[in-house]
Amino acid sequence: MRPPVSRAAFASVLLGRRAVGASLVAARCASSAASPAAAVTAYDHASFVKEIAATDPPEHLNSLLNVLQARGEKIVSPGAKRGLIPVVVPLSESPAGNLTSLLRWPTAPTGMEMPVVEVGKHGLWLLAKNVKQYIHRILVEADINADTGDDVWDAVGEAGENLYTKGDFKESQLADLDVYLLKKVGLFPDVIERKTLRHLEKGDNVSALITGEFYSRDQFPGFGRPFVFNAEILKRVGRTSEAKDSARVALKSPWWTLGCSYEEAAELAGWEDEQIEFIREKVTEEGKREDLKKGKAPEQVVLDEAAFLMDLACVDGNWDDVVDRIAECYREAGLDDVAKFIAYRE
Ligand SMILES: *[C@@H]1O[C@H](CO)[C@@H](O)[C@H](O)[C@H]1NC(C)=O
Ligand SMILES: *[C@@H]1O[C@H](CO)[C@@H](O)[C@H](O)[C@H]1NC(C)=O
């Protein structure tokens, strides 16, 4: 089986090429509207998102920052991107060193909200689909945790009351926190995965399979993680060939969205290093010439190069060496604002 030929972020995979074209146009319009000030300025998070990441700051962003701080995290400058995967806007660091950030998809469809992610060793872990759901979840958790509850409520400000009414979890009489979160707040990868694993532990393989399948049905656009997890579940109940298929779908997503190392996903897919070799070839001058000869649009070729370089950097864990080339690819594709964001580091 041949690996995918186009992988410009997730747009080309999930939405087809027309959507890539559409987001190109949207991004161009945005870039002509604002021209960010010189790099020395220290930005607050909202203006950084607007002026450097060239997208709308999420609603309640300041509330989230306050809440994270109340939870004992240290606020991190939004431009402190050195050494990190270049598509994030850092928000805060936990005492354990985990970095909570916003994700700025390079070719996000118009209107898509910025997800909240944790920056990990192998890329990104999706914490929540948007800031609102993440705050909502923290408030529910604070409501049942007497230790940090008050600090969080003091910090959240007005946004809090719009999102959650204290005591609602208890009143709902739902079985546990996970059930409440899924029913009343939103879908969170860790909660869905825990739920699936519980089914397996109880020997309810059918429910585990149904939940795993649900997880991978486009609940988290662009992320390969649900397909990796579904592959693990399929494998555990003995459906090896379906497990392989699901892992192969996962590897068509950006590798930094797998929630595990390339090797782990490739093993589930029954592959070794051939995908890496294939992609290394794709980003050579010769590989790019081949794609052009096959009729791929020049813009698509450079967008794919950017995506492939990110896959490879995720395997090597070295971002700083390739960030400038990745930015150049976006510039060549006409996405000047994305290029500027990618290349930005304090
Ligand atoms: C912090 O990151 C580690 C490694 O990725 C992870 O195992 C752990 O669950 C994270 N901790 C929190 C509190 O999210
Ligand atoms: C359910 O899956 C487990 C492995 O997780 C397996 O040992 C068991 O045989 C399966 N049960 C059924 C009824 O298929």
Tab-separated table of C-alpha atoms and ligand atoms in Angstrom:
chain	number	residue	atom	x	y	z
A	1	MET	CA	0.000	0.000	0.000
A	2	ARG	CA	1.318	3.407	-0.962
A	3	PRO	CA	1.346	6.117	1.611
A	4	PRO	CA	-0.631	9.263	0.973
A	5	VAL	CA	0.856	11.606	-1.537
A	6	SER	CA	-0.588	14.855	-0.217
A	7	ARG	CA	-0.530	15.817	3.391
A	8	ALA	CA	-0.673	19.567	3.785
A	9	ALA	CA	-1.652	19.740	7.450
A	10	PHE	CA	-5.037	18.059	7.663
A	11	ALA	CA	-6.935	20.054	5.131
A	12	SER	CA	-6.028	18.002	2.095
A	13	VAL	CA	-6.609	14.704	3.855
A	14	LEU	CA	-9.913	15.406	5.477
A	15	LEU	CA	-11.508	18.033	3.355
A	16	GLY	CA	-10.158	17.390	-0.098
A	17	ARG	CA	-8.155	19.731	-2.237
A	18	ARG	CA	-10.880	22.285	-2.684
A	19	ALA	CA	-10.754	23.072	0.997
A	20	VAL	CA	-7.021	23.674	0.806
A	21	GLY	CA	-7.665	26.166	-1.936
A	22	ALA	CA	-10.347	27.854	0.092
A	23	SER	CA	-8.151	28.191	3.155
A	24	LEU	CA	-5.354	29.566	1.017
A	25	VAL	CA	-7.670	32.328	-0.094
A	26	ALA	CA	-8.873	32.993	3.441
A	27	ALA	CA	-5.335	33.165	4.741
A	28	ARG	CA	-4.303	35.557	1.997
A	29	CYS	CA	-7.158	37.896	2.806
A	30	ALA	CA	-6.186	37.816	6.458
A	31	SER	CA	-2.580	38.555	5.681
A	32	SER	CA	-3.388	41.659	3.708
A	33	ALA	CA	-5.533	42.997	6.546
A	34	ALA	CA	-2.911	43.305	9.237
A	35	SER	CA	0.809	43.687	9.200
A	36	PRO	CA	2.357	42.819	12.560
A	37	ALA	CA	4.831	45.110	14.249
A	38	ALA	CA	8.504	44.245	14.480
A	39	ALA	CA	9.585	41.213	16.439
A	40	VAL	CA	10.943	42.887	19.556
A	41	THR	CA	7.543	43.738	21.012
A	42	ALA	CA	6.451	41.585	23.932
A	43	TYR	CA	2.942	40.414	23.203
A	44	ASP	CA	0.221	39.320	25.527
A	45	HIS	CA	-1.352	36.054	24.426
A	46	ALA	CA	-4.423	37.499	22.755
A	47	SER	CA	-2.529	40.047	20.695
A	48	PHE	CA	0.094	37.457	19.802
A	49	VAL	CA	-2.633	35.167	18.479
A	50	LYS	CA	-4.122	38.017	16.503
A	51	GLU	CA	-0.992	39.659	15.181
A	52	ILE	CA	1.553	36.856	14.891
A	53	ALA	CA	-0.548	33.718	14.644
A	54	ALA	CA	-2.871	35.681	12.350
A	55	THR	CA	-6.116	34.255	13.618
A	56	ASP	CA	-8.925	35.207	15.996
A	57	PRO	CA	-8.021	34.836	19.675
A	58	PRO	CA	-10.301	32.287	21.370
A	59	GLU	CA	-13.138	33.578	23.503
A	60	HIS	CA	-12.272	33.557	27.242
A	61	LEU	CA	-8.535	33.221	26.595
A	62	ASN	CA	-7.708	35.497	29.521
A	63	SER	CA	-9.977	33.520	31.825
A	64	LEU	CA	-8.139	30.371	30.836
A	65	LEU	CA	-4.776	31.961	31.601
A	66	ASN	CA	-6.049	33.064	35.005
A	67	VAL	CA	-7.410	29.613	35.731
A	68	LEU	CA	-4.193	27.889	34.711
A	69	GLN	CA	-2.284	30.192	37.012
A	70	ALA	CA	-4.710	29.504	39.855
A	71	ARG	CA	-4.018	25.832	39.304
A	72	GLY	CA	-0.378	26.477	40.063
A	73	GLU	CA	0.960	26.766	36.527
A	74	LYS	CA	3.437	29.350	35.342
A	75	ILE	CA	2.398	31.600	32.460
A	76	VAL	CA	4.742	31.279	29.489
A	77	SER	CA	5.348	33.970	26.901
A	78	PRO	CA	3.386	33.222	23.715
A	79	GLY	CA	6.472	33.766	21.595
A	80	ALA	CA	8.664	31.313	23.546
A	81	LYS	CA	8.525	28.789	20.719
A	82	ARG	CA	12.205	27.951	20.438
A	83	GLY	CA	12.754	24.184	20.338
A	84	LEU	CA	9.026	23.491	20.130
A	85	ILE	CA	6.865	22.236	17.333
A	86	PRO	CA	6.298	25.557	15.550
A	87	VAL	CA	2.499	25.493	15.290
A	88	VAL	CA	1.769	26.178	18.959
A	89	VAL	CA	1.206	29.287	21.029
A	90	PRO	CA	2.489	28.459	24.542
A	91	LEU	CA	0.231	29.384	27.456
A	92	SER	CA	1.513	27.852	30.677
A	93	GLU	CA	3.840	25.302	32.223
A	94	SER	CA	2.845	22.941	35.017
A	95	PRO	CA	5.170	22.192	37.948
A	96	ALA	CA	5.847	18.828	36.236
A	97	GLY	CA	7.026	20.716	33.164
A	98	ASN	CA	4.037	20.072	30.903
A	99	LEU	CA	3.331	22.849	28.452
A	100	THR	CA	-0.270	23.806	27.757
A	101	SER	CA	-0.643	25.623	24.450
A	102	LEU	CA	-3.008	26.623	21.707
A	103	LEU	CA	-2.689	24.924	18.339
A	104	ARG	CA	-2.616	27.076	15.250
A	105	TRP	CA	-3.265	24.702	12.335
A	106	PRO	CA	-1.381	26.117	9.347
A	107	THR	CA	-4.269	25.496	6.964
A	108	ALA	CA	-7.230	25.537	9.308
A	109	PRO	CA	-10.636	25.757	7.691
A	110	THR	CA	-12.233	29.147	8.265
A	111	GLY	CA	-14.101	29.325	11.532
A	112	MET	CA	-12.278	26.440	13.209
A	113	GLU	CA	-11.546	27.227	16.854
A	114	MET	CA	-8.032	26.874	18.211
A	115	PRO	CA	-7.703	23.592	20.134
A	116	VAL	CA	-5.990	23.427	23.523
A	117	VAL	CA	-3.062	21.001	23.429
A	118	GLU	CA	-0.233	19.729	25.540
A	119	VAL	CA	3.202	19.703	23.954
A	120	GLY	CA	4.777	16.303	24.441
A	121	LYS	CA	7.760	14.323	23.360
A	122	HIS	CA	6.105	12.963	20.227
A	123	GLY	CA	4.111	15.983	19.263
A	124	LEU	CA	0.804	17.215	20.602
A	125	TRP	CA	-1.856	15.769	22.842
A	126	LEU	CA	-5.307	17.259	22.356
A	127	LEU	CA	-6.641	18.515	25.692
A	128	ALA	CA	-9.823	20.119	24.397
A	129	LYS	CA	-11.371	21.181	21.129
A	130	ASN	CA	-11.579	24.769	22.306
A	131	VAL	CA	-10.831	27.059	25.223
A	132	LYS	CA	-14.416	27.172	26.427
A	133	GLN	CA	-14.687	23.411	26.835
A	134	TYR	CA	-11.348	23.278	28.581
A	135	ILE	CA	-12.344	25.938	31.122
A	136	HIS	CA	-15.705	24.230	31.570
A	137	ARG	CA	-13.961	20.963	32.375
A	138	ILE	CA	-11.602	22.616	34.857
A	139	LEU	CA	-14.589	24.208	36.619
A	140	VAL	CA	-16.380	20.892	36.960
A	141	GLU	CA	-13.229	19.299	38.327
A	142	ALA	CA	-12.743	22.205	40.731
A	143	ASP	CA	-16.309	21.770	41.918
A	144	ILE	CA	-15.584	18.272	43.168
A	145	ASN	CA	-12.073	19.000	44.392
A	146	ALA	CA	-12.228	21.068	47.557
A	147	ASP	CA	-8.464	21.849	47.501
A	148	THR	CA	-8.219	23.992	44.402
A	149	GLY	CA	-11.877	24.781	43.850
A	150	ASP	CA	-12.042	28.255	45.359
A	151	ASP	CA	-8.867	29.541	43.713
A	152	VAL	CA	-10.113	28.473	40.320
A	153	TRP	CA	-13.507	30.089	40.861
A	154	ASP	CA	-11.894	33.321	41.991
A	155	ALA	CA	-9.693	33.322	38.908
A	156	VAL	CA	-12.189	32.492	36.212
A	157	GLY	CA	-14.217	35.683	36.471
A	158	GLU	CA	-17.418	36.232	34.567
A	159	ALA	CA	-16.793	33.440	32.086
A	160	GLY	CA	-17.274	30.928	34.888
A	161	GLU	CA	-20.907	31.581	35.576
A	162	ASN	CA	-21.763	31.414	31.914
A	163	LEU	CA	-20.145	28.018	31.595
A	164	TYR	CA	-20.977	26.135	34.752
A	165	THR	CA	-23.219	26.401	37.800
A	166	LYS	CA	-21.589	25.196	41.003
A	167	GLY	CA	-23.173	22.014	42.268
A	168	ASP	CA	-24.485	20.940	38.883
A	169	PHE	CA	-22.368	17.813	38.828
A	170	LYS	CA	-23.888	16.572	42.084
A	171	GLU	CA	-27.382	17.514	41.043
A	172	SER	CA	-27.044	15.706	37.737
A	173	GLN	CA	-26.713	12.390	39.609
A	174	LEU	CA	-24.631	11.076	36.751
A	175	ALA	CA	-22.512	8.060	37.583
A	176	ASP	CA	-19.100	9.689	37.549
A	177	LEU	CA	-17.055	12.616	36.333
A	178	ASP	CA	-16.235	11.065	32.945
A	179	VAL	CA	-19.882	10.474	32.153
A	180	TYR	CA	-20.699	14.040	33.166
A	181	LEU	CA	-17.906	15.482	31.042
A	182	LEU	CA	-18.936	13.559	27.934
A	183	LYS	CA	-22.628	14.305	28.380
A	184	LYS	CA	-22.539	17.895	29.535
A	185	VAL	CA	-19.210	19.430	28.585
A	186	GLY	CA	-17.726	17.948	25.438
A	187	LEU	CA	-15.572	15.209	24.008
A	188	PHE	CA	-12.091	14.828	25.454
A	189	PRO	CA	-9.628	12.240	24.122
A	190	ASP	CA	-8.391	11.122	27.540
A	191	VAL	CA	-11.955	10.622	28.789
A	192	ILE	CA	-13.013	8.643	25.719
A	193	GLU	CA	-9.917	6.460	25.933
A	194	ARG	CA	-10.469	5.781	29.635
A	195	LYS	CA	-14.072	4.876	28.952
A	196	THR	CA	-13.062	2.456	26.199
A	197	LEU	CA	-10.433	0.777	28.352
A	198	ARG	CA	-12.951	0.339	31.180
A	199	HIS	CA	-15.246	-1.541	28.819
A	200	LEU	CA	-12.360	-3.841	27.931
A	201	GLU	CA	-11.468	-4.406	31.569
A	202	LYS	CA	-15.039	-5.441	32.246
A	203	GLY	CA	-14.881	-7.864	29.330
A	204	ASP	CA	-17.411	-5.839	27.364
A	205	ASN	CA	-15.544	-6.017	24.064
A	206	VAL	CA	-18.504	-4.913	21.998
A	207	SER	CA	-18.890	-1.635	23.887
A	208	ALA	CA	-15.140	-1.088	23.711
A	209	LEU	CA	-15.225	-1.532	19.938
A	210	ILE	CA	-18.204	0.768	19.553
A	211	THR	CA	-16.572	3.488	21.636
A	212	GLY	CA	-13.276	3.138	19.778
A	213	GLU	CA	-15.073	3.371	16.481
A	214	PHE	CA	-17.009	6.429	17.627
A	215	TYR	CA	-13.752	8.088	18.727
A	216	SER	CA	-12.265	7.716	15.262
A	217	ARG	CA	-15.333	8.997	13.406
A	218	ASP	CA	-14.052	12.509	12.802
A	219	GLN	CA	-14.644	13.814	16.312
A	220	PHE	CA	-11.206	15.406	16.344
A	221	PRO	CA	-10.504	16.595	12.798
A	222	GLY	CA	-6.883	16.468	11.776
A	223	PHE	CA	-5.735	14.278	14.661
A	224	GLY	CA	-4.388	10.795	14.035
A	225	ARG	CA	-4.635	9.814	17.702
A	226	PRO	CA	-8.169	8.316	17.565
A	227	PHE	CA	-7.080	5.943	14.785
A	228	VAL	CA	-3.998	4.811	16.694
A	229	PHE	CA	-6.075	4.175	19.780
A	230	ASN	CA	-8.766	2.378	17.812
A	231	ALA	CA	-6.035	0.236	16.268
A	232	GLU	CA	-4.836	-0.723	19.746
A	233	ILE	CA	-8.332	-1.699	20.810
A	234	LEU	CA	-8.951	-3.714	17.632
A	235	LYS	CA	-5.662	-5.508	18.143
A	236	ARG	CA	-6.451	-6.333	21.751
A	237	VAL	CA	-9.714	-8.022	20.843
A	238	GLY	CA	-8.018	-9.977	18.096
A	239	ARG	CA	-9.103	-8.051	15.013
A	240	THR	CA	-5.597	-7.730	13.659
A	241	SER	CA	-6.281	-6.826	10.072
A	242	GLU	CA	-8.708	-4.040	10.998
A	243	ALA	CA	-6.171	-2.860	13.553
A	244	LYS	CA	-3.608	-2.571	10.781
A	245	ASP	CA	-5.983	-0.592	8.582
A	246	SER	CA	-6.789	1.837	11.365
A	247	ALA	CA	-3.096	2.418	12.118
A	248	ARG	CA	-2.458	3.045	8.433
A	249	VAL	CA	-5.197	5.666	8.390
A	250	ALA	CA	-3.573	7.229	11.464
A	251	LEU	CA	-0.259	7.510	9.653
A	252	LYS	CA	-1.904	9.567	6.936
A	253	SER	CA	-2.460	12.259	9.557
A	254	PRO	CA	0.382	14.497	10.647
A	255	TRP	CA	2.683	12.320	12.732
A	256	TRP	CA	2.749	14.878	15.517
A	257	THR	CA	-0.947	14.141	16.122
A	258	LEU	CA	-0.515	10.405	16.749
A	259	GLY	CA	-0.135	10.711	20.515
A	260	CYS	CA	2.672	8.144	20.360
A	261	SER	CA	5.939	7.658	18.518
A	262	TYR	CA	6.033	6.933	14.804
A	263	GLU	CA	7.469	3.505	15.618
A	264	GLU	CA	4.522	2.531	17.809
A	265	ALA	CA	1.996	3.508	15.144
A	266	ALA	CA	4.047	1.890	12.374
A	267	GLU	CA	4.230	-1.354	14.298
A	268	LEU	CA	0.447	-1.451	14.603
A	269	ALA	CA	0.299	-0.761	10.863
A	270	GLY	CA	2.651	-3.627	10.096
A	271	TRP	CA	5.226	-1.235	8.709
A	272	GLU	CA	8.826	-0.565	9.559
A	273	ASP	CA	10.763	2.472	8.384
A	274	GLU	CA	9.517	2.515	4.805
A	275	GLN	CA	7.187	5.447	5.447
A	276	ILE	CA	10.078	7.484	6.760
A	277	GLU	CA	12.194	6.572	3.746
A	278	PHE	CA	9.342	7.423	1.414
A	279	ILE	CA	8.899	10.837	2.987
A	280	ARG	CA	12.618	11.548	3.060
A	281	GLU	CA	12.582	10.993	-0.701
A	282	LYS	CA	9.534	13.207	-1.146
A	283	VAL	CA	11.283	16.257	0.287
A	284	THR	CA	14.344	16.006	-1.950
A	285	GLU	CA	14.580	18.194	-5.043
A	286	GLU	CA	14.122	15.110	-7.161
A	287	GLY	CA	11.048	14.022	-5.213
A	288	LYS	CA	9.468	17.429	-5.623
A	289	ARG	CA	10.249	17.493	-9.373
A	290	GLU	CA	8.531	14.135	-9.702
A	291	ASP	CA	5.391	15.441	-8.008
A	292	LEU	CA	5.312	18.481	-10.277
A	293	LYS	CA	5.753	16.259	-13.314
A	294	LYS	CA	2.790	14.195	-12.139
A	295	GLY	CA	0.723	17.352	-12.276
A	296	LYS	CA	0.595	18.312	-8.633
A	297	ALA	CA	0.095	22.085	-8.277
A	298	PRO	CA	3.275	23.909	-7.207
A	299	GLU	CA	1.482	25.330	-4.153
A	300	GLN	CA	0.439	21.845	-3.118
A	301	VAL	CA	3.982	20.563	-3.539
A	302	VAL	CA	5.419	23.125	-1.111
A	303	LEU	CA	2.553	22.716	1.348
A	304	ASP	CA	3.192	18.979	1.312
A	305	GLU	CA	6.884	19.569	1.774
A	306	ALA	CA	6.115	21.596	4.896
A	307	ALA	CA	3.875	18.821	6.199
A	308	PHE	CA	6.456	16.129	5.449
A	309	LEU	CA	9.241	18.111	7.096
A	310	MET	CA	7.095	18.338	10.202
A	311	ASP	CA	6.541	14.579	10.168
A	312	LEU	CA	10.270	13.988	9.936
A	313	ALA	CA	11.095	16.539	12.631
A	314	CYS	CA	8.607	14.814	14.873
A	315	VAL	CA	10.504	11.524	14.384
A	316	ASP	CA	13.872	13.190	14.995
A	317	GLY	CA	12.586	15.466	17.747
A	318	ASN	CA	14.574	18.341	16.330
A	319	TRP	CA	12.499	21.342	15.316
A	320	ASP	CA	14.965	24.206	15.303
A	321	ASP	CA	16.899	22.919	12.290
A	322	VAL	CA	13.870	22.789	10.029
A	323	VAL	CA	11.646	25.597	11.229
A	324	ASP	CA	13.016	28.121	8.769
A	325	ARG	CA	12.618	25.797	5.798
A	326	ILE	CA	9.068	24.962	6.895
A	327	ALA	CA	8.301	28.678	7.092
A	328	GLU	CA	9.785	29.169	3.631
A	329	CYS	CA	7.482	26.495	2.230
A	330	TYR	CA	4.453	28.381	3.510
A	331	ARG	CA	5.848	31.599	2.077
A	332	GLU	CA	6.292	29.931	-1.302
A	333	ALA	CA	2.699	28.706	-1.086
A	334	GLY	CA	1.553	32.290	-0.606
A	335	LEU	CA	0.802	31.936	3.107
A	336	ASP	CA	2.983	34.776	4.329
A	337	ASP	CA	1.242	35.179	7.651
A	338	VAL	CA	1.535	31.477	8.499
A	339	ALA	CA	5.198	31.601	7.462
A	340	LYS	CA	5.840	34.510	9.792
A	341	PHE	CA	4.150	32.717	12.677
A	342	ILE	CA	6.056	29.474	12.075
A	343	ALA	CA	9.400	31.271	11.960
A	344	TYR	CA	8.689	33.462	14.994
A	345	ARG	CA	10.708	32.749	18.119
A	346	GLU	CA	11.814	34.952	20.943
B	1	LIG	C1	2.617	15.491	31.678
B	1	LIG	O1	3.268	14.880	30.593
B	1	LIG	C2	3.551	13.523	30.795
B	1	LIG	C3	4.378	13.056	29.616
B	1	LIG	O2	3.791	13.439	28.399
B	1	LIG	C4	2.250	12.751	30.925
B	1	LIG	O3	2.497	11.380	31.127
B	1	LIG	C5	1.467	13.316	32.090
B	1	LIG	O4	0.190	12.710	32.138
B	1	LIG	C6	1.299	14.812	31.983
B	1	LIG	N1	0.772	15.339	33.214
B	1	LIG	C7	-0.337	16.020	33.271
B	1	LIG	C8	-0.737	16.518	34.612
B	1	LIG	O5	-1.009	16.251	32.282
B	2	LIG	C1	-12.469	-9.811	24.617
B	2	LIG	O1	-11.130	-9.330	24.465
B	2	LIG	C2	-10.193	-9.986	25.269
B	2	LIG	C3	-8.875	-9.274	25.085
B	2	LIG	O2	-8.956	-7.952	25.539
B	2	LIG	C4	-10.131	-11.456	24.896
B	2	LIG	O3	-9.214	-12.130	25.749
B	2	LIG	C5	-11.515	-12.072	25.017
B	2	LIG	O4	-11.493	-13.386	24.535
B	2	LIG	C6	-12.527	-11.272	24.228
B	2	LIG	N1	-13.863	-11.789	24.484
B	2	LIG	C7	-14.696	-12.112	23.513
B	2	LIG	C8	-16.038	-12.616	23.967
B	2	LIG	O5	-14.429	-12.000	22.334
